[in-house]
């Protein structure tokens, strides 16, 4: 159980990082218009 919880937490962090990076690139694209 602890290992799956840690894995879920890592996957959640990866998702958050990907979303924030996408937000940053979208914002940069909007600013460059």
Coordinates of N, CA and C in Angstrom, one line a residue:
X1 N 0.8 -1.2 0.0 CA 0.0 0.0 0.0 C 0.9 1.3 0.0
X2 N 1.9 1.4 0.9 CA 2.7 2.6 0.9 C 3.4 2.8 -0.5
X3 N 3.8 1.8 -1.2 CA 4.5 1.9 -2.4 C 3.6 2.5 -3.5
X4 N 2.3 2.0 -3.5 CA 1.4 2.5 -4.5 C 1.0 3.9 -4.2
X5 N 0.9 4.3 -2.9 CA 0.7 5.7 -2.6 C 1.8 6.6 -3.0
X6 N 3.0 6.1 -2.8 CA 4.2 6.9 -3.3 C 4.2 7.1 -4.8
X7 N 3.8 6.0 -5.5 CA 3.8 6.0 -6.9 C 2.7 7.0 -7.4
X8 N 1.5 6.9 -6.8 CA 0.5 7.9 -7.2 C 0.9 9.3 -6.9
X9 N 1.6 9.5 -5.8 CA 2.1 10.9 -5.5 C 3.1 11.3 -6.6
X10 N 4.0 10.5 -7.0 CA 4.9 10.8 -8.0 C 4.2 11.1 -9.4
X11 N 3.3 10.3 -9.7 CA 2.5 10.5 -11.0 C 1.8 11.8 -10.9
X12 N 1.2 12.1 -9.7 CA 0.5 13.4 -9.6 C 1.5 14.6 -9.8
X13 N 2.7 14.5 -9.2 CA 3.7 15.5 -9.4 C 4.1 15.7 -10.8
X14 N 4.2 14.6 -11.6 CA 4.5 14.6 -13.0 C 3.4 15.3 -13.8
X15 N 2.2 15.0 -13.4 CA 1.0 15.7 -14.1 C 1.0 17.2 -13.8
X16 N 1.2 17.5 -12.6 CA 1.3 19.0 -12.2 C 2.4 19.7 -13.0
X17 N 3.6 19.0 -13.1 CA 4.7 19.6 -13.8 C 4.4 19.8 -15.3
X18 N 3.8 18.8 -15.9 CA 3.4 18.9 -17.3 C 2.4 20.0 -17.5
X19 N 1.4 20.1 -16.7 CA 0.4 21.1 -16.9 C 0.9 22.5 -16.7
X20 N 1.8 22.7 -15.7 CA 2.4 24.0 -15.5 C 3.3 24.4 -16.7
X21 N 4.0 23.4 -17.2 CA 4.9 23.7 -18.4 C 4.0 24.0 -19.6
X22 N 2.9 23.3 -19.8 CA 2.0 23.6 -20.9 C 1.4 25.0 -20.7
X23 N 1.0 25.4 -19.5 CA 0.5 26.7 -19.2 C 1.5 27.8 -19.6
X24 N 2.8 27.5 -19.2 CA 3.9 28.5 -19.5 C 4.1 28.7 -21.0
X25 N 4.1 27.6 -21.7 CA 4.3 27.7 -23.2 C 3.0 28.3 -23.9
X26 N 1.8 28.0 -23.4 CA 0.6 28.7 -23.9 C 0.7 30.2 -23.7
X27 N 1.1 30.5 -22.4 CA 1.2 32.0 -22.1 C 2.2 32.7 -23.0
X28 N 3.3 32.0 -23.2 CA 4.4 32.6 -24.1 C 3.8 32.7 -25.5
X29 N 3.1 31.8 -26.0 CA 2.5 31.8 -27.3 C 1.5 33.0 -27.4
X30 N 0.7 33.2 -26.4 CA -0.3 34.3 -26.4 C 0.5 35.6 -26.4
X31 N 1.5 35.7 -25.6 CA 2.2 37.0 -25.5 C 3.0 37.3 -26.8
X32 N 3.3 36.3 -27.5 CA 4.1 36.5 -28.8 C 3.2 36.9 -30.0
X33 N 1.9 36.8 -29.8 CA 1.0 37.1 -30.9 C 1.0 38.5 -31.3

